[in-house]
């Protein structure tokens, strides 16, 4: 009986102690809960409370994490840190100083920005392209409607009309040519325009060879050979045992002369001696390319002699060449004598015969 009572009492004491602990916990819980109810969310308490964000409370921004992908450029976000908000953030973080970026607006690209874009001064290396915010302050800027130092139509198309001389302005400016500026080719003296421009020669411009100044001494020998040939035609000749009666004189034609000069020059410069050019063209091709309005009839070539008489004798003593000089199928001719020092024969001669 005593034992039972003792056990019951001991258990009662334990229950009483448990109730006391629960009461204390209840009181503490009520105190804590009451304290939380009394403390409303406050901006500036260094806590990111429910509903708070960097936009609504800048003071607690450090506690509120930026939400990547929320369509806003949150603090410390960049295209590199958050691709989802890149369109809102701009190119900050791409290691390029773009647009109106500066060390103040984008610390991540600060090293790339030599100057402070947006400070209303034209800093070193700044242009309208690299910093639109300072475009008005920069003296030399592409797109400002003036031709600034070193600007050209190629480097700045926006100011092309203001820059001169410039390729594409419709005038032939100094050092411009069809090769360097196709846009102004029509205004520039060009190879093939039928005039002998600047330093053009038959060697540098085949198209204008006939009108370009040829060495006067060489031209004199060409004219002398024409005289010798027409004297032969007037008297008749025997070529390889065959007699040829007198035939009308040949007239010098500039297109045929151009074809003859070009071939003589080419043989000397390329060190060959043949009726077929190294590019595969025949005498008829060269006569056509020179612009001759008629048709080719024959061609004679010779090499090694400087004088007209010596060259004439070479042809006269060769039956085939002699017959060409006496042909009735031609009424015009071009004689070309070129001297090319250092070549195998030095002196090269061509007769291009034609008929209209």
XYZ file of N, CA and C in Angstrom, residues 85-340:
768
model
N 18.122 38.589 -68.151
C 17.786 40.013 -68.080
C 18.723 40.853 -68.934
N 19.438 40.218 -69.863
C 20.450 40.936 -70.652
C 19.841 42.089 -71.441
N 18.636 41.880 -71.986
C 18.014 42.931 -72.778
C 17.730 44.183 -71.969
N 17.488 44.027 -70.662
C 17.223 45.174 -69.807
C 18.514 45.818 -69.318
N 19.551 44.976 -69.147
C 20.794 45.484 -68.574
C 21.684 46.164 -69.598
N 21.570 45.806 -70.879
C 22.506 46.333 -71.854
C 23.789 45.525 -71.809
N 24.827 46.007 -72.450
C 26.027 45.188 -72.597
C 27.014 45.314 -71.442
N 26.582 45.747 -70.273
C 27.496 45.827 -69.148
C 27.988 44.431 -68.792
N 29.286 44.300 -68.699
C 29.851 42.997 -68.351
C 30.439 42.282 -69.541
N 30.373 42.927 -70.722
C 30.914 42.274 -71.908
C 32.361 42.683 -72.174
N 32.958 43.411 -71.233
C 34.363 43.844 -71.301
C 34.612 44.822 -72.452
N 33.550 45.477 -72.915
C 33.657 46.497 -73.960
C 33.015 47.784 -73.449
N 33.655 48.901 -73.707
C 33.089 50.168 -73.273
C 32.131 50.649 -74.356
N 30.863 50.338 -74.232
C 29.896 50.594 -75.292
C 28.932 51.702 -74.891
N 28.412 52.398 -75.940
C 27.363 53.385 -75.728
C 27.707 54.402 -74.660
N 26.811 54.558 -73.678
C 27.006 55.531 -72.603
C 27.591 54.905 -71.356
N 28.229 53.764 -71.488
C 28.843 53.102 -70.339
C 29.998 53.921 -69.786
N 30.153 53.848 -68.482
C 31.283 54.470 -67.815
C 31.583 53.662 -66.567
N 32.655 54.016 -65.873
C 32.975 53.298 -64.636
C 31.856 53.446 -63.616
N 31.126 54.564 -63.694
C 30.042 54.782 -62.733
C 28.841 53.902 -63.042
N 28.542 53.711 -64.307
C 27.353 52.938 -64.671
C 27.627 51.452 -64.816
N 28.880 51.079 -65.044
C 29.189 49.655 -65.219
C 30.609 49.374 -64.748
N 30.745 48.975 -63.494
C 32.070 48.719 -62.930
C 32.779 47.591 -63.654
N 31.998 46.601 -64.137
C 32.619 45.437 -64.775
C 33.371 45.808 -66.046
N 32.915 46.867 -66.732
C 33.590 47.286 -67.961
C 34.475 48.500 -67.745
N 34.728 48.856 -66.504
C 35.470 50.075 -66.199
C 36.868 50.044 -66.807
N 37.507 48.853 -66.767
C 38.856 48.736 -67.306
C 38.914 48.974 -68.796
N 37.793 48.670 -69.467
C 37.765 48.842 -70.921
C 37.495 50.287 -71.323
N 36.932 51.064 -70.415
C 36.616 52.459 -70.707
C 37.801 53.332 -70.313
N 38.593 53.767 -71.297
C 39.722 54.642 -70.994
C 39.243 56.002 -70.505
N 38.173 56.436 -71.066
C 37.640 57.744 -70.704
C 36.252 57.561 -70.107
N 35.775 58.584 -69.487
C 34.451 58.510 -68.869
C 33.414 58.955 -69.879
N 32.734 57.987 -70.469
C 31.686 58.291 -71.426
C 30.516 58.932 -70.702
N 30.084 60.050 -71.222
C 28.956 60.725 -70.597
C 29.349 61.927 -69.767
N 30.662 62.300 -69.806
C 31.093 63.445 -69.013
C 31.084 64.751 -69.808
N 30.515 64.695 -71.048
C 30.396 65.876 -71.903
C 31.741 66.405 -72.391
N 32.769 65.582 -72.334
C 34.063 65.942 -72.908
C 34.486 64.834 -73.859
N 35.274 65.225 -74.862
C 35.727 64.245 -75.836
C 37.065 63.686 -75.372
N 37.022 62.561 -74.690
C 38.230 61.967 -74.151
C 38.976 61.180 -75.223
N 40.200 60.804 -74.890
C 41.042 60.079 -75.848
C 40.339 58.831 -76.353
N 40.385 58.638 -77.672
C 39.811 57.454 -78.338
C 38.286 57.439 -78.356
N 37.647 58.475 -77.824
C 36.193 58.519 -77.877
C 35.727 58.972 -79.257
N 34.665 58.355 -79.726
C 34.011 58.746 -80.966
C 32.514 58.631 -80.766
N 31.761 59.098 -81.762
C 30.309 58.952 -81.669
C 29.906 57.492 -81.624
N 30.695 56.622 -82.287
C 30.364 55.205 -82.268
C 30.622 54.586 -80.908
N 31.737 54.984 -80.244
C 32.085 54.353 -78.966
C 31.371 55.003 -77.789
N 30.975 56.272 -77.938
C 30.293 56.954 -76.838
C 29.321 57.991 -77.386
N 28.090 57.579 -77.584
C 27.080 58.470 -78.152
C 26.813 59.673 -77.253
N 26.988 59.489 -75.931
C 26.676 60.566 -74.992
C 27.596 61.765 -75.155
N 28.856 61.539 -75.600
C 29.800 62.646 -75.768
C 30.009 63.013 -77.230
N 29.132 62.549 -78.103
C 29.314 62.757 -79.538
C 29.422 64.233 -79.899
N 28.619 65.064 -79.281
C 28.633 66.485 -79.609
C 29.907 67.184 -79.178
N 30.607 66.626 -78.186
C 31.810 67.268 -77.670
C 33.058 66.908 -78.460
N 32.986 65.841 -79.246
C 34.165 65.388 -79.992
C 34.277 66.141 -81.312
N 35.460 66.712 -81.580
C 35.658 67.465 -82.812
C 35.603 66.568 -84.031
N 36.340 65.451 -83.977
C 36.382 64.538 -85.121
C 35.441 63.380 -84.860
N 34.253 63.436 -85.381
C 33.278 62.383 -85.134
C 32.599 61.980 -86.424
N 32.537 60.695 -86.651
C 31.838 60.186 -87.815
C 30.346 60.389 -87.635
N 29.737 61.028 -88.597
C 28.298 61.224 -88.538
C 27.885 62.609 -88.095
N 28.874 63.531 -87.903
C 28.499 64.874 -87.452
C 28.268 65.842 -88.608
N 28.360 65.326 -89.853
C 28.075 66.163 -91.013
C 29.241 67.010 -91.470
N 30.403 66.852 -90.825
C 31.600 67.575 -91.243
C 32.711 66.583 -91.524
N 33.661 66.995 -92.365
C 34.774 66.119 -92.712
C 35.922 66.384 -91.749
N 36.053 65.550 -90.743
C 37.076 65.729 -89.726
C 38.398 65.110 -90.171
N 39.499 65.450 -89.487
C 40.817 64.928 -89.884
C 40.817 63.416 -90.021
N 41.433 62.953 -91.097
C 41.596 61.522 -91.396
C 40.300 60.829 -91.795
N 39.191 61.576 -91.856
C 37.946 60.960 -92.312
C 37.931 60.863 -93.830
N 37.410 59.774 -94.314
C 37.209 59.576 -95.749
C 35.876 58.881 -95.942
N 35.457 58.753 -97.208
C 34.214 58.033 -97.475
C 34.328 56.575 -97.052
N 35.544 56.023 -97.114
C 35.716 54.632 -96.717
C 35.628 54.467 -95.213
N 36.216 55.414 -94.445
C 36.227 55.269 -92.989
C 34.946 55.775 -92.342
N 34.244 56.681 -93.027
C 33.006 57.216 -92.454
C 32.025 57.552 -93.568
N 31.187 56.608 -93.916
C 30.235 56.798 -95.010
C 29.244 57.923 -94.702
N 28.942 58.138 -93.411
C 27.950 59.140 -93.033
C 28.393 60.556 -93.388
N 29.717 60.812 -93.392
C 30.221 62.147 -93.712
C 30.842 62.211 -95.104
N 30.542 61.229 -95.933
C 31.178 61.141 -97.246
C 30.947 62.388 -98.082
N 29.725 62.923 -98.051
C 29.420 64.093 -98.866
C 30.190 65.324 -98.441
N 30.559 65.398 -97.165
C 31.266 66.571 -96.663
C 32.768 66.478 -96.881
N 33.268 65.277 -97.071
C 34.711 65.085 -97.217
C 35.125 65.192 -98.679
N 36.160 65.911 -98.928
C 36.729 65.984 -100.264
C 38.213 66.289 -100.159
N 39.078 65.683 -100.948
C 38.670 64.706 -101.952
C 38.260 63.377 -101.344
N 37.317 62.734 -101.964
C 36.862 61.448 -101.454
C 36.349 60.588 -102.582
N 36.575 59.312 -102.433
C 36.083 58.361 -103.413
C 34.565 58.322 -103.348
N 33.927 58.503 -104.476
C 32.473 58.445 -104.516
C 31.811 59.806 -104.581
N 32.623 60.894 -104.664
C 32.007 62.218 -104.701
C 31.754 62.703 -106.129
N 32.038 61.846 -107.116
C 31.743 62.186 -108.496
C 32.791 63.040 -109.175
N 33.900 63.299 -108.479
C 34.994 64.058 -109.078
C 36.276 63.251 -108.980
N 37.208 63.531 -109.864
C 38.478 62.801 -109.859
C 39.470 63.564 -108.996
N 39.607 63.137 -107.758
C 40.479 63.812 -106.809
C 41.924 63.343 -106.976
N 42.877 64.073 -106.378
C 44.291 63.705 -106.533
C 44.548 62.243 -106.182
N 45.314 61.588 -107.017
C 45.724 60.183 -106.849
C 44.590 59.183 -107.055
N 43.390 59.677 -107.367
C 42.305 58.748 -107.669
C 42.434 58.224 -109.085
N 42.042 56.996 -109.252
C 42.032 56.375 -110.575
C 40.939 55.326 -110.584
N 40.649 54.781 -111.754
C 39.608 53.753 -111.826
C 39.961 52.552 -110.957
N 41.259 52.265 -110.822
C 41.667 51.127 -110.003
C 41.464 51.397 -108.519
N 41.745 52.622 -108.069
C 41.651 52.924 -106.645
C 40.257 53.366 -106.226
N 39.464 53.875 -107.177
C 38.109 54.330 -106.831
C 37.166 54.097 -108.002
N 36.535 52.958 -108.024
C 35.638 52.613 -109.132
C 34.453 53.571 -109.220
N 34.033 54.111 -108.068
C 32.858 54.978 -108.054
C 33.077 56.265 -108.840
N 34.332 56.751 -108.886
C 34.630 57.985 -109.613
C 35.328 57.719 -110.943
N 35.270 56.491 -111.401
C 36.008 56.106 -112.606
C 35.612 56.963 -113.807
N 34.324 57.272 -113.927
C 33.874 58.065 -115.067
C 34.458 59.458 -115.081
N 34.790 59.991 -113.913
C 35.342 61.341 -113.827
C 36.856 61.354 -113.952
N 37.491 60.209 -113.716
C 38.953 60.145 -113.720
C 39.488 59.752 -115.092
N 40.618 60.371 -115.484
C 41.288 59.904 -116.700
C 41.611 58.426 -116.534
N 41.253 57.636 -117.500
C 41.397 56.197 -117.328
C 42.105 55.568 -118.504
N 42.774 54.474 -118.208
C 43.389 53.691 -119.273
C 42.285 53.153 -120.169
N 42.397 53.425 -121.456
C 41.386 52.956 -122.387
C 40.364 53.995 -122.760
N 40.572 55.255 -122.281
C 39.589 56.291 -122.598
C 39.918 57.039 -123.891
N 40.980 56.575 -124.594
C 41.311 57.185 -125.866
C 42.188 58.407 -125.774
N 42.648 58.734 -124.563
C 43.574 59.843 -124.385
C 44.796 59.357 -123.630
N 45.915 60.040 -123.846
C 47.154 59.654 -123.173
C 47.265 60.462 -121.888
N 46.903 59.853 -120.759
C 46.841 60.563 -119.493
C 48.128 60.394 -118.686
N 48.547 61.471 -118.041
C 49.637 61.420 -117.088
C 50.847 60.637 -117.548
N 51.159 59.581 -116.791
C 52.341 58.760 -117.064
C 51.993 57.532 -117.893
N 50.883 57.558 -118.606
C 50.517 56.406 -119.410
C 51.512 56.184 -120.541
N 51.800 54.927 -120.776
C 52.618 54.515 -121.914
C 51.977 53.285 -122.520
N 52.492 52.847 -123.640
C 51.970 51.620 -124.242
C 52.190 50.442 -123.314
N 53.276 50.496 -122.545
C 53.557 49.389 -121.627
C 52.580 49.368 -120.458
N 52.212 50.553 -119.926
C 51.331 50.594 -118.758
C 49.859 50.597 -119.135
N 49.550 51.011 -120.371
C 48.151 51.067 -120.789
C 48.028 50.747 -122.270
N 47.765 49.501 -122.579
C 47.655 49.094 -123.980
C 46.499 49.803 -124.675
N 45.434 50.066 -123.911
C 44.247 50.652 -124.514
C 44.469 52.022 -125.114
N 45.418 52.794 -124.554
C 45.686 54.140 -125.061
C 47.028 54.239 -125.765
N 47.579 53.092 -126.129
C 48.927 53.083 -126.694
C 49.044 53.951 -127.940
N 48.047 53.905 -128.806
C 48.130 54.629 -130.065
C 48.193 56.126 -129.902
N 47.649 56.647 -128.800
C 47.622 58.091 -128.624
C 48.698 58.572 -127.658
N 49.374 57.634 -126.997
C 50.423 58.024 -126.067
C 51.727 58.323 -126.805
N 52.471 59.273 -126.277
C 53.724 59.676 -126.902
C 54.684 58.498 -126.947
N 55.132 58.177 -128.148
C 56.135 57.139 -128.360
C 57.476 57.846 -128.504
N 58.539 57.141 -128.213
C 59.863 57.735 -128.353
C 59.998 58.342 -129.754
N 60.260 59.647 -129.840
C 60.331 60.302 -131.165
C 61.332 59.644 -132.118
N 62.440 59.167 -131.584
C 63.431 58.520 -132.446
C 62.899 57.202 -133.002
N 62.194 56.457 -132.152
C 61.595 55.206 -132.622
C 60.505 55.501 -133.647
N 59.695 56.520 -133.359
C 58.632 56.873 -134.301
C 59.212 57.283 -135.654
N 60.347 57.973 -135.647
C 60.985 58.392 -136.910
C 61.419 57.181 -137.733
N 61.899 56.129 -137.050
C 62.300 54.931 -137.795
C 61.076 54.209 -138.345
N 59.967 54.257 -137.626
C 58.731 53.644 -138.124
C 58.280 54.348 -139.413
N 58.290 55.674 -139.359
C 57.879 56.445 -140.535
C 58.821 56.192 -141.722
N 60.118 56.049 -141.403
C 61.104 55.811 -142.471
C 60.875 54.459 -143.136
N 60.512 53.467 -142.361
C 60.271 52.147 -142.931
C 59.039 52.169 -143.831
N 58.017 52.940 -143.427
C 56.826 53.058 -144.272
C 57.195 53.657 -145.636
N 58.072 54.638 -145.623
C 58.498 55.248 -146.883
C 59.203 54.211 -147.761
N 60.119 53.441 -147.191
C 60.842 52.416 -147.951
C 59.875 51.382 -148.531
N 58.895 50.989 -147.748
C 57.947 49.975 -148.195
C 57.079 50.506 -149.337
N 56.625 51.748 -149.245
C 55.786 52.314 -150.306
C 56.574 52.551 -151.592
N 57.865 52.833 -151.459
C 58.709 52.941 -152.648
C 58.810 51.586 -153.353
N 58.922 50.529 -152.550
C 58.965 49.178 -153.111
C 57.663 48.847 -153.818
N 56.557 49.175 -153.205
C 55.246 48.874 -153.790
C 55.040 49.672 -155.093
N 55.601 50.863 -155.117
C 55.425 51.700 -156.321
C 56.230 51.176 -157.518
N 57.326 50.517 -157.236
C 58.191 50.039 -158.326
C 57.992 48.568 -158.662
N 57.337 47.827 -157.804
C 57.204 46.391 -158.007
C 58.419 45.675 -157.435
N 58.313 44.356 -157.238
C 59.415 43.619 -156.612
C 59.376 42.163 -157.027
N 60.492 41.524 -156.806
C 60.598 40.079 -157.003
C 60.843 39.443 -155.645
N 59.940 38.594 -155.275
C 60.023 37.965 -153.953
C 60.160 36.460 -154.134
N 61.330 35.913 -153.814
C 61.554 34.478 -153.933
C 61.430 33.977 -155.354
N 61.876 34.794 -156.314
C 61.816 34.389 -157.712
C 60.504 34.699 -158.381
N 59.530 35.228 -157.658
C 58.233 35.559 -158.232
C 58.100 37.077 -158.338
N 57.674 37.555 -159.498
C 57.538 38.996 -159.722
C 56.175 39.497 -159.263
N 56.210 40.681 -158.676
C 54.971 41.322 -158.220
C 54.917 42.720 -158.827
N 53.816 43.035 -159.486
C 53.699 44.359 -160.106
C 53.497 45.434 -159.045
N 53.594 46.667 -159.480
C 53.383 47.796 -158.576
C 51.967 47.775 -158.002
N 51.869 48.192 -156.766
C 50.560 48.243 -156.075
C 50.451 49.574 -155.344
N 49.212 50.012 -155.004
C 49.035 51.307 -154.329
C 49.788 51.363 -152.993
N 50.109 52.556 -152.592
C 50.809 52.780 -151.320
C 49.895 52.435 -150.140
N 50.497 52.111 -149.025
C 49.776 51.836 -147.776
C 49.745 53.091 -146.908
N 48.634 53.304 -146.250
C 48.507 54.432 -145.328
C 48.724 53.935 -143.900
N 49.405 54.742 -143.075
C 49.613 54.379 -141.667
C 48.305 54.602 -140.909
N 47.844 53.564 -140.204
C 46.617 53.680 -139.395
C 46.997 53.531 -137.927
N 46.496 54.438 -137.076
C 46.911 54.464 -135.674
C 46.538 53.191 -134.911
N 45.395 52.603 -135.219
C 45.022 51.366 -134.516
C 45.978 50.229 -134.884
N 46.313 50.146 -136.162
C 47.262 49.115 -136.584
C 48.650 49.405 -136.005
N 48.991 50.680 -135.933
C 50.284 51.054 -135.350
C 50.327 50.671 -133.869
N 49.208 50.854 -133.195
C 49.123 50.475 -131.786
C 49.321 48.979 -131.626
N 48.662 48.186 -132.455
C 48.809 46.732 -132.393
C 50.262 46.327 -132.638
N 50.908 46.990 -133.608
C 52.299 46.672 -133.934
C 53.238 47.069 -132.802
N 53.042 48.246 -132.245
C 53.903 48.703 -131.149
C 53.778 47.807 -129.922
N 52.548 47.465 -129.599
C 52.334 46.629 -128.415
C 53.009 45.275 -128.562
N 52.926 44.697 -129.751
C 53.540 43.386 -129.937
C 55.064 43.486 -129.893
N 55.626 44.532 -130.495
C 57.076 44.720 -130.442
C 57.530 44.906 -128.992
N 56.809 45.731 -128.246
C 57.152 45.967 -126.827
C 57.020 44.690 -126.022
N 55.976 43.941 -126.263
C 55.737 42.714 -125.500
C 56.821 41.671 -125.779
N 57.226 41.537 -127.025
C 58.274 40.564 -127.347
C 59.574 40.918 -126.622
N 59.887 42.213 -126.585
C 61.103 42.624 -125.885
C 61.012 42.416 -124.388
N 59.889 42.805 -123.798
C 59.748 42.696 -122.342
C 59.639 41.250 -121.881
N 59.037 40.403 -122.713
C 58.847 39.004 -122.330
C 59.945 38.092 -122.897
N 60.869 38.677 -123.663
C 61.990 37.924 -124.235
C 61.538 36.718 -125.067
N 60.737 36.986 -126.075
C 60.366 35.941 -127.034
C 60.273 36.581 -128.412
N 60.180 35.758 -129.444
C 60.078 36.270 -130.815
C 59.141 35.339 -131.581
N 57.895 35.786 -131.727
C 56.890 34.908 -132.338
C 55.683 35.736 -132.742
N 54.924 35.232 -133.714
C 53.679 35.900 -134.120
C 52.576 35.688 -133.092
N 52.687 34.646 -132.285
C 51.688 34.369 -131.245
C 52.185 34.901 -129.913
N 51.403 35.747 -129.283
C 51.787 36.310 -127.986
C 51.822 35.216 -126.926
N 52.531 35.481 -125.852
C 52.591 34.499 -124.769
C 51.233 34.268 -124.128
N 50.315 35.219 -124.298
C 48.952 35.022 -123.769
C 48.059 34.290 -124.766
N 48.654 33.843 -125.888
C 47.908 33.037 -126.852
C 47.234 33.822 -127.957
N 47.384 35.133 -128.000
C 46.695 35.929 -129.025
C 47.445 35.877 -130.356
N 46.662 35.843 -131.412
C 47.202 35.842 -132.772
C 47.310 37.276 -133.271
N 47.948 37.490 -134.437
C 47.972 38.850 -135.017
C 46.576 39.430 -135.210
N 45.617 38.586 -135.594
C 44.249 39.058 -135.827
C 43.594 39.476 -134.499
N 43.911 38.728 -133.453
C 43.382 39.102 -132.132
C 43.912 40.466 -131.702
N 45.200 40.679 -131.893
C 45.804 41.941 -131.458
C 45.283 43.125 -132.273
N 45.087 42.905 -133.579
C 44.535 43.975 -134.422
C 43.111 44.307 -133.984
N 42.339 43.284 -133.688
C 40.968 43.512 -133.207
C 40.975 44.225 -131.855
N 41.854 43.776 -130.939
C 41.897 44.369 -129.598
C 42.335 45.832 -129.633
N 43.104 46.206 -130.656
C 43.539 47.600 -130.779
C 42.415 48.503 -131.269
N 41.303 47.899 -131.668
C 40.150 48.690 -132.094
C 40.092 48.993 -133.567
N 40.914 48.305 -134.356
C 40.914 48.566 -135.797
C 39.548 48.235 -136.393
N 38.952 49.160 -137.156
C 37.594 48.948 -137.673
C 37.516 48.017 -138.876
N 38.670 47.687 -139.463
C 38.662 46.787 -140.617
C 39.068 45.379 -140.207
N 39.660 44.635 -141.146
C 40.090 43.262 -140.870
C 41.593 43.148 -141.077
N 42.236 42.270 -140.305
C 43.661 42.051 -140.434
C 43.982 41.305 -141.719
N 45.152 41.620 -142.308
C 45.533 40.988 -143.575
C 46.823 40.196 -143.454
N 47.790 40.687 -142.706
C 49.081 40.005 -142.598
C 49.892 40.652 -141.485
N 51.023 40.008 -141.134
C 51.922 40.577 -140.132
C 53.357 40.164 -140.435
N 54.287 41.098 -140.310
C 55.726 40.848 -140.387
C 56.356 41.201 -139.048
N 57.321 40.419 -138.580
C 58.084 40.771 -137.390
C 59.569 40.620 -137.709
N 60.376 41.425 -137.034
C 61.832 41.354 -137.191
C 62.461 41.789 -135.870
N 63.734 41.451 -135.677
C 64.413 41.826 -134.440
C 65.909 41.942 -134.689
N 66.546 42.790 -133.873
C 67.997 42.879 -133.894
C 68.571 44.117 -134.522
N 67.857 44.807 -135.388
C 68.394 45.988 -136.067
C 67.708 47.261 -135.579
N 68.529 48.328 -135.436
C 67.991 49.593 -134.960
C 67.463 50.466 -136.086
N 68.005 50.320 -137.289
C 67.621 51.224 -138.375
C 66.489 50.665 -139.216
N 65.736 51.564 -139.838
C 64.641 51.166 -140.716
C 65.181 50.436 -141.946
N 66.289 50.922 -142.516
C 66.839 50.319 -143.729
C 67.278 48.875 -143.486
N 67.979 48.622 -142.392
C 68.444 47.267 -142.098
C 67.264 46.315 -141.886
N 66.239 46.801 -141.216
C 65.071 45.956 -140.981
C 64.315 45.714 -142.291
N 64.183 46.755 -143.106
C 63.541 46.614 -144.413
C 64.262 45.568 -145.265
N 65.596 45.580 -145.217
C 66.374 44.603 -145.989
C 66.141 43.176 -145.497
N 65.965 43.029 -144.162
C 65.660 41.701 -143.616
C 64.383 41.156 -144.257
N 63.375 41.979 -144.305
C 62.084 41.539 -144.837
C 62.158 41.355 -146.362
N 62.856 42.249 -147.020
C 62.951 42.171 -148.474
C 63.642 40.878 -148.916
N 64.618 40.411 -148.159
C 65.363 39.201 -148.504
C 64.692 37.919 -148.040
N 63.522 38.049 -147.419
C 62.755 36.868 -147.002
C 61.508 36.791 -147.872
N 61.349 35.755 -148.700
C 60.227 35.691 -149.648
C 58.860 35.940 -149.021
N 58.608 35.321 -147.907
C 57.297 35.490 -147.278
C 57.052 36.901 -146.809
N 58.035 37.523 -146.171
C 57.891 38.892 -145.697
C 57.805 39.875 -146.866
N 58.577 39.563 -147.927
C 58.541 40.404 -149.125
C 57.147 40.386 -149.744
N 56.540 39.220 -149.826
C 55.192 39.115 -150.403
C 54.177 39.901 -149.580
N 54.329 39.876 -148.270
C 53.408 40.646 -147.424
C 53.509 42.137 -147.715
N 54.743 42.623 -147.924
C 54.900 44.050 -148.211
C 54.319 44.429 -149.573
N 54.184 43.424 -150.470
C 53.648 43.691 -151.802
C 52.178 43.260 -151.956
N 51.549 42.849 -150.881
C 50.197 42.314 -150.982
C 49.187 43.344 -151.471
N 48.238 42.863 -152.272
C 47.113 43.697 -152.710
C 45.954 43.637 -151.709
N 46.060 42.732 -150.743
C 44.948 42.528 -149.801
C 44.930 43.554 -148.670
N 45.926 44.431 -148.654
C 45.980 45.442 -147.590
C 46.049 46.836 -148.205
N 45.407 47.783 -147.531
C 45.536 49.186 -147.954
C 45.962 50.086 -146.798
N 46.144 49.464 -145.612
C 46.617 50.217 -144.442
C 47.627 49.362 -143.687
N 48.468 50.028 -142.904
C 49.495 49.306 -142.158
C 49.818 50.073 -140.878
N 50.351 49.342 -139.909
C 50.884 49.954 -138.697
C 52.286 49.431 -138.487
N 53.231 50.320 -138.234
C 54.613 49.913 -138.000
C 54.972 50.250 -136.557
N 55.496 49.250 -135.823
C 55.870 49.472 -134.430
C 57.294 49.048 -134.163
N 58.118 49.989 -133.688
C 59.516 49.718 -133.362
C 59.720 49.980 -131.864
N 60.097 48.945 -131.109
C 60.327 49.086 -129.669
C 61.776 48.748 -129.348
N 62.351 49.524 -128.442
C 63.695 49.245 -127.955
C 63.610 48.863 -126.489
N 64.057 47.659 -126.152
C 63.965 47.151 -124.782
C 65.370 46.749 -124.316
